[in-house]
Amino acid sequence: MNQNDKRNLKMRKVAEDIIKMPVNKRMIKTLKEKFYNIMRENGIKEGEWSKNGNGRCVANYEWTMCKTLFLNQIRGALEMSLLFDAPKDLDAYGERPTVEKEIDDA
């Protein structure tokens, strides 16, 4: 069994661990409150009441665009942090190879 096969066997456990990972609900609440305040400040609502009064349509394009931008902003910030702030011990498998440059005899 090669190294890649060993890594693939671990992926099920890794996925389970990630799914079980707790998410800070207070942080999510704070982010949502900031988003909702921006929506209030700009008069943007999630939807419109149905004409017959039986409910509402939540497909308001302004809300959908703002929500998508909000989620992309959070995802982008997290991805950049994961990309540039990863611990050095997680850089790569094995030891970094040393490369010797040849010196030209010019």
Short mmCIF file of C-alpha atoms in Angstrom, two decimals:
data_model
loop_
_atom_site.label_atom_id
_atom_site.label_comp_id
_atom_site.label_asym_id
_atom_site.label_seq_id
_atom_site.Cartn_x
_atom_site.Cartn_y
_atom_site.Cartn_z
CA MET A 1 0.00 0.00 0.00
CA ASN A 2 1.50 3.32 -1.04
CA GLN A 3 1.34 6.66 0.80
CA ASN A 4 -1.63 7.93 -1.25
CA ASP A 5 -3.70 4.84 -0.38
CA LYS A 6 -3.01 5.41 3.33
CA ARG A 7 -4.13 9.03 3.05
CA ASN A 8 -7.34 8.05 1.23
CA LEU A 9 -8.26 5.60 4.00
CA LYS A 10 -8.13 8.45 6.52
CA MET A 11 -10.48 10.72 4.56
CA ARG A 12 -13.68 9.20 5.98
CA LYS A 13 -12.52 9.91 9.54
CA VAL A 14 -11.30 13.37 8.55
CA ALA A 15 -14.70 14.17 7.00
CA GLU A 16 -16.48 12.97 10.14
CA ASP A 17 -14.21 15.09 12.35
CA ILE A 18 -14.79 18.20 10.23
CA ILE A 19 -18.56 17.69 10.23
CA LYS A 20 -18.55 17.26 14.03
CA MET A 21 -16.39 20.37 14.50
CA PRO A 22 -18.24 22.91 16.66
CA VAL A 23 -19.06 26.27 15.10
CA ASN A 24 -19.06 29.34 17.31
CA LYS A 25 -22.73 30.34 17.35
CA ARG A 26 -21.98 33.70 18.96
CA MET A 27 -19.73 34.66 16.06
CA ILE A 28 -22.38 33.61 13.54
CA LYS A 29 -25.00 35.61 15.44
CA THR A 30 -22.76 38.70 15.37
CA LEU A 31 -22.15 38.38 11.63
CA LYS A 32 -25.87 37.92 10.97
CA GLU A 33 -26.73 40.97 13.08
CA LYS A 34 -24.25 43.07 11.08
CA PHE A 35 -25.76 41.81 7.82
CA TYR A 36 -29.32 42.50 9.02
CA ASN A 37 -28.34 46.01 10.14
CA ILE A 38 -26.95 46.75 6.68
CA MET A 39 -30.20 45.50 5.16
CA ARG A 40 -32.24 47.70 7.53
CA GLU A 41 -30.07 50.76 6.82
CA ASN A 42 -30.67 50.31 3.11
CA GLY A 43 -34.34 49.35 3.27
CA ILE A 44 -33.84 45.91 1.74
CA LYS A 45 -36.34 43.23 2.72
CA GLU A 46 -36.11 39.47 2.28
CA GLY A 47 -39.28 39.20 0.22
CA GLU A 48 -42.78 40.42 -0.50
CA TRP A 49 -46.15 39.42 0.87
CA SER A 50 -48.22 37.29 -1.48
CA LYS A 51 -51.20 39.05 -2.99
CA ASN A 52 -53.67 36.67 -1.35
CA GLY A 53 -52.05 37.11 2.08
CA ASN A 54 -51.26 33.41 2.52
CA GLY A 55 -47.52 33.93 2.90
CA ARG A 56 -44.61 35.63 1.29
CA CYS A 57 -42.24 35.20 -1.60
CA VAL A 58 -38.63 35.35 -0.43
CA ALA A 59 -37.05 35.51 -3.87
CA ASN A 60 -36.33 39.25 -3.70
CA TYR A 61 -33.37 39.78 -6.01
CA GLU A 62 -31.80 42.58 -3.91
CA TRP A 63 -31.82 40.37 -0.81
CA THR A 64 -30.50 37.38 -2.73
CA MET A 65 -27.65 39.41 -4.22
CA CYS A 66 -26.72 40.91 -0.83
CA LYS A 67 -26.90 37.54 0.94
CA THR A 68 -24.72 35.95 -1.74
CA LEU A 69 -22.18 38.77 -1.46
CA PHE A 70 -22.22 38.47 2.35
CA LEU A 71 -21.62 34.69 2.24
CA ASN A 72 -18.89 35.06 -0.40
CA GLN A 73 -17.17 37.74 1.68
CA ILE A 74 -17.10 35.48 4.74
CA ARG A 75 -15.95 32.49 2.71
CA GLY A 76 -13.23 34.56 1.02
CA ALA A 77 -11.94 35.89 4.33
CA LEU A 78 -11.80 32.37 5.75
CA GLU A 79 -10.12 30.97 2.64
CA MET A 80 -7.45 33.69 2.66
CA SER A 81 -6.78 33.02 6.33
CA LEU A 82 -6.48 29.28 5.68
CA LEU A 83 -4.20 29.92 2.72
CA PHE A 84 -1.80 32.40 4.27
CA ASP A 85 -1.97 31.61 7.98
CA ALA A 86 -1.64 27.81 7.92
CA PRO A 87 0.81 26.37 10.47
CA LYS A 88 4.21 25.48 9.04
CA ASP A 89 3.91 21.86 10.20
CA LEU A 90 1.02 21.45 7.72
CA ASP A 91 2.88 22.83 4.68
CA ALA A 92 3.59 19.54 2.86
CA TYR A 93 4.21 15.82 3.23
CA GLY A 94 7.76 14.72 3.95
CA GLU A 95 10.87 16.84 4.06
CA ARG A 96 11.41 19.76 1.73
CA PRO A 97 13.93 18.73 -0.91
CA THR A 98 17.09 20.74 -1.19
CA VAL A 99 17.90 22.04 -4.62
CA GLU A 100 21.43 22.78 -5.64
CA LYS A 101 21.83 25.32 -8.41
CA GLU A 102 24.54 24.80 -10.94
CA ILE A 103 27.00 27.62 -11.34
CA ASP A 104 27.74 28.55 -14.92
CA ASP A 105 31.41 28.79 -15.78
CA ALA A 106 31.20 31.90 -17.90
#
